[in-house]
Coordinates of C-alpha atoms and ligand atoms in Angstrom, one line a residue:
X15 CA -27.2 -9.8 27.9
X16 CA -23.4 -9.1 27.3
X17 CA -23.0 -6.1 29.5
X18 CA -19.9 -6.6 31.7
X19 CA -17.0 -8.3 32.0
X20 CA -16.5 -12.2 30.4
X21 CA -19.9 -12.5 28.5
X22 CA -18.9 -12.1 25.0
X23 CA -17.9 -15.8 24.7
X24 CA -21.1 -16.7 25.0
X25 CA -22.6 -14.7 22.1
X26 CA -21.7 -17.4 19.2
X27 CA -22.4 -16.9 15.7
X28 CA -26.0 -18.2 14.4
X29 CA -24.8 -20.4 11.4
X30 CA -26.8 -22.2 8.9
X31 CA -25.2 -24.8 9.2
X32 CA -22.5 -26.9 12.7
X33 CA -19.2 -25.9 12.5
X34 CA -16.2 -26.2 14.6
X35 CA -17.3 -24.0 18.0
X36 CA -13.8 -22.1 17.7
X37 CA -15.1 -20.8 14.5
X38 CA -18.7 -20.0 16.1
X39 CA -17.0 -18.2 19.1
X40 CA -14.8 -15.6 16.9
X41 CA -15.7 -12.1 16.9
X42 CA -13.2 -9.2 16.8
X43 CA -13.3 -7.4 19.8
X44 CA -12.9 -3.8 21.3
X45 CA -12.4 -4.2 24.3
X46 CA -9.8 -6.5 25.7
X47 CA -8.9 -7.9 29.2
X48 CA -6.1 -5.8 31.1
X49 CA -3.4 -8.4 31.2
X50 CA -0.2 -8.8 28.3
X51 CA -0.1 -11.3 26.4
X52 CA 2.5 -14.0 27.7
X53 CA 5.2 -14.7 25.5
X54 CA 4.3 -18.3 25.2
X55 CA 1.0 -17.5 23.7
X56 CA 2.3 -14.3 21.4
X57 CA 4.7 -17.3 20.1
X58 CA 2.1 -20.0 19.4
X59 CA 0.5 -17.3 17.6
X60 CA 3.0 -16.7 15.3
X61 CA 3.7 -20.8 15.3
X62 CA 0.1 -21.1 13.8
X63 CA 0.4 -18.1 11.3
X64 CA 4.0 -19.8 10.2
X65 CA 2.1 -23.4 9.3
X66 CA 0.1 -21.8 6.9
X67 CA -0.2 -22.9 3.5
X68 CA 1.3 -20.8 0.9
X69 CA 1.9 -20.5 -3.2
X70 CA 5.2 -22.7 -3.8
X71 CA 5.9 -22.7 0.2
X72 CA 7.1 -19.2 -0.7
X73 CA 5.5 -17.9 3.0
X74 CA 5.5 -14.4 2.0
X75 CA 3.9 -13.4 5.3
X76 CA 5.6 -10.9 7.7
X77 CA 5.0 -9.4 11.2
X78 CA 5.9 -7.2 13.5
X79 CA 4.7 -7.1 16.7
X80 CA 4.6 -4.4 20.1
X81 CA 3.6 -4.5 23.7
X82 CA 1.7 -2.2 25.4
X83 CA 4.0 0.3 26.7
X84 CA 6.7 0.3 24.4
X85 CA 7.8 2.5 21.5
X86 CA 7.0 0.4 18.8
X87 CA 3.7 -0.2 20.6
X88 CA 3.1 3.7 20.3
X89 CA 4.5 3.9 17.2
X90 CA 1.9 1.4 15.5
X91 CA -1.1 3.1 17.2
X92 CA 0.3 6.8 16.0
X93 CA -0.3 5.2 12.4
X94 CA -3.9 3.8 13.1
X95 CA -6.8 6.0 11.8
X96 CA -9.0 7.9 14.7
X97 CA -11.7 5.7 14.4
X98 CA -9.4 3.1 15.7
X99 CA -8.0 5.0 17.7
X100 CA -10.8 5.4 19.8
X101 CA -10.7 1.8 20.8
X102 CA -7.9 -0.3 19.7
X103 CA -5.6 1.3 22.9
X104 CA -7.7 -1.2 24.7
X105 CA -5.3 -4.0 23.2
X106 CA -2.4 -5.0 24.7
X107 CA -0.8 -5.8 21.8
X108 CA -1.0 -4.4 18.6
X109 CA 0.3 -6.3 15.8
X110 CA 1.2 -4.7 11.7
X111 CA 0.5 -8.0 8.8
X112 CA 2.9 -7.6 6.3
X113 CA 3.4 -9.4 3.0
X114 CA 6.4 -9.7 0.4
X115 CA 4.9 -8.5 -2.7
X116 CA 7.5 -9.5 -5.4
X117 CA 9.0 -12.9 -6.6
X118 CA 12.7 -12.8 -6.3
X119 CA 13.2 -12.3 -10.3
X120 CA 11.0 -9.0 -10.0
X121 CA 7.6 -10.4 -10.9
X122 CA 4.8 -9.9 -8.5
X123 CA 3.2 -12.4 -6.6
X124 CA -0.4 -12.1 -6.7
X125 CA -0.9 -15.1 -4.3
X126 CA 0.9 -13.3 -1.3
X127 CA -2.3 -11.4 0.1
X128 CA -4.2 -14.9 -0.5
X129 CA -1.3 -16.0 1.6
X130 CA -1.0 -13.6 4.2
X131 CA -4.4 -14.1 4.9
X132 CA -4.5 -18.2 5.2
X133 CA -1.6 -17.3 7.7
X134 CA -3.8 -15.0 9.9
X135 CA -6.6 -17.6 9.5
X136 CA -4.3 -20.4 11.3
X137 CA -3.8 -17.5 13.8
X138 CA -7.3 -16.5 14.5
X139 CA -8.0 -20.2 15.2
X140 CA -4.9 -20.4 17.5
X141 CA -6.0 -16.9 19.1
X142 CA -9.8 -18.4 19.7
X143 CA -8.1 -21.7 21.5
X144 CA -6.2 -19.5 23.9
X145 CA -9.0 -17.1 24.7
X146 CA -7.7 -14.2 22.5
X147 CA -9.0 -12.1 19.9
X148 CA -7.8 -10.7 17.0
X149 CA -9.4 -7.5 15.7
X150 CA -8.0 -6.4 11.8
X151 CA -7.7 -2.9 11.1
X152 CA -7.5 -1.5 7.8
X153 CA -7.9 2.0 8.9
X154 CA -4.2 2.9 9.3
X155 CA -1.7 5.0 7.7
X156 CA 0.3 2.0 5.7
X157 CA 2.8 4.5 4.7
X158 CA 3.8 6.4 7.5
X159 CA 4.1 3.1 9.4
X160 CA 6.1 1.7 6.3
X161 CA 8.7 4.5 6.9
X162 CA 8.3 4.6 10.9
X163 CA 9.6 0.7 10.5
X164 CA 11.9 1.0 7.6
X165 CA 9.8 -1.9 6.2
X166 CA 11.9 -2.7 2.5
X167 CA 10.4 -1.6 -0.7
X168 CA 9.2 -4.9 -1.6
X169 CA 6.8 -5.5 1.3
X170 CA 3.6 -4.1 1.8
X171 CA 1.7 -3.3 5.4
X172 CA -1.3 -4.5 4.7
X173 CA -3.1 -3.9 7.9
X174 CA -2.9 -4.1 12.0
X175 CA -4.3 -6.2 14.6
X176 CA -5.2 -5.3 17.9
X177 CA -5.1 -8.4 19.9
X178 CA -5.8 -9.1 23.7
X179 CA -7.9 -12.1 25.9
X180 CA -11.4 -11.8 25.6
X181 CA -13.2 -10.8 28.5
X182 CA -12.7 -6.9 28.5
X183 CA -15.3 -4.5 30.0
X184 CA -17.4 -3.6 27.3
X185 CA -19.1 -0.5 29.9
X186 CA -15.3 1.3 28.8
X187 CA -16.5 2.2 25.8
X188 CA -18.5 5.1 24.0
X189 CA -22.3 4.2 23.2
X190 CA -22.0 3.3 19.6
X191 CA -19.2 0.8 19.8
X192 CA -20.2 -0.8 22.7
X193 CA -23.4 -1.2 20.7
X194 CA -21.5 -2.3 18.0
X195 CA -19.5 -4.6 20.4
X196 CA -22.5 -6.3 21.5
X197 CA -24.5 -6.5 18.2
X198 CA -25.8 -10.1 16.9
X199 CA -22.8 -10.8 14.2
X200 CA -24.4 -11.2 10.8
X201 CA -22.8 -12.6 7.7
X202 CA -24.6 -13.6 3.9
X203 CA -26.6 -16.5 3.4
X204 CA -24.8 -19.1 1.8
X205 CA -26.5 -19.5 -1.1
X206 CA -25.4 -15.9 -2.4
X207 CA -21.8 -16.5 -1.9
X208 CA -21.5 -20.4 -2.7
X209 CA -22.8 -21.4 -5.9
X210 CA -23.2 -25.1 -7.3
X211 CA -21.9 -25.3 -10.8
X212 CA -22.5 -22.4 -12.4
X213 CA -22.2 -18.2 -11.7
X214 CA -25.0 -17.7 -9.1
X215 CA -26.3 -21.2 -9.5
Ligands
FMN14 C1 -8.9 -6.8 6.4 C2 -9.8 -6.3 7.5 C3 -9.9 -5.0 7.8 C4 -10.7 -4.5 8.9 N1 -10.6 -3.2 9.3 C5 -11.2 -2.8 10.3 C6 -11.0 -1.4 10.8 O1 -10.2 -0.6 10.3 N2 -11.7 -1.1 12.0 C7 -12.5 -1.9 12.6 O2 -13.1 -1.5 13.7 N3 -12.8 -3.2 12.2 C8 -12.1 -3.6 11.1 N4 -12.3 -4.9 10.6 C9 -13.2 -5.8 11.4 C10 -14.5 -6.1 10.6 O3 -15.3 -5.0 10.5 C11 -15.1 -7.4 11.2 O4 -14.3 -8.5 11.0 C12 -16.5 -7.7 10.5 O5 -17.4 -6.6 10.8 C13 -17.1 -9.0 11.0 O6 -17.2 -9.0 12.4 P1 -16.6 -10.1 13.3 O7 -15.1 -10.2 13.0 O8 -16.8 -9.7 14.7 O9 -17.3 -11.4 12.9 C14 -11.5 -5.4 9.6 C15 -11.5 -6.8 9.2 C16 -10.7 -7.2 8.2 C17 -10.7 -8.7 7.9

């Protein structure tokens, strides 16, 4: 049902219960179509991220962002682990989420993940609108990639993105991830995760 090119759009989650179809229609891709992102778009991305909420407004999100075909493009992918590796060259644009992890009088801020996160939230739904997709990646080398951009001591990489339009050719990839790629997308039921008063409720 989702071989080929363009089909993944249709494969929207199975929720419990209606939500807005942006959120249904979100899956991290693999594969990505050819074409860069325009400049426009790349901006509104970052527009959403910016009108996050955040802990005191302190909007301790930061990002730094490469094109296919440029250095810093290479240098982000050099830093991602192999597994990514494997597919995440399909993007044609790879993106590193940063955060500020200290206060200005030396404390840390334990909000600024919470915030970083919100931010990418706004930009996942701004990606969906505009027919791209965001895929996170933990699996990368934060430090080397913390040195290769002279990122100051008091941020933290906290992961990548590979992001491209939907619509990629899901036959370019190896067996098991384009297995993976067209899996039914599964999440915990509700009442596991949401409970009504009390611990487990
Ligand atoms: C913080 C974070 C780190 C992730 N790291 C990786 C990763 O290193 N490699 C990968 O292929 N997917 C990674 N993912 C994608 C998740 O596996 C994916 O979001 C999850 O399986 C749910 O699938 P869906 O986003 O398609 O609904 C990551 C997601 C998040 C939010």
């Amino acid at each position: 049902m989702n071989d080929g090119e363009n089909t993944r759009l249709e494969n929207i989650a199975d929720t419990e219960y209606e939500i807005f179809a942006l959120l249904k229609q979100r899956y991290s891709p693999r594969v990505f179509r050819e074409n860069l992102i325009t400049k426009t778009h790349t901006h509104q991305l970052f527009e959403a991220a910016r009108w996050a909420p955040s802990s005191n407004n302190l909007q301790p999100w930061r990002f730094i962002y490469a094109e296919r075909g440029t250095d810093a493009y290479k240098k982000i992918y050099d830093c991602l682990s192999d597994f990514n590796k494997s597919w995440a060259g399909n993007a044609p644009l790879l993106v590193l989420a940063i955060y500020k992890t200290h206060l200005d009088n030396g404390d840390e801020n334990f909000h600024a993940p919470h915030d970083l996160g919100l931010s990418l939230g706004n930009m996942a739904v701004q990606a969906q609108y505009l027919g791209i997709g965001l895929h996170h990646m933990a699996g990368l080398d934060w430090k080397k990639a913390e040195k290769e951009f002279n990122v100051p001591k008091e941020y933290h990489i906290s992961s990548a993105i590979a992001v491209g339009y939907y619509g990629g050719d899901s036959n370019k990839l190896p067996d098991d991830l384009k297995e993976q790629e067209t899996a039914d997308r599964k999440r915990m039921p509700l009442s596991s995760f949401a409970f009504n008063g009390d611990w487990d409720a």
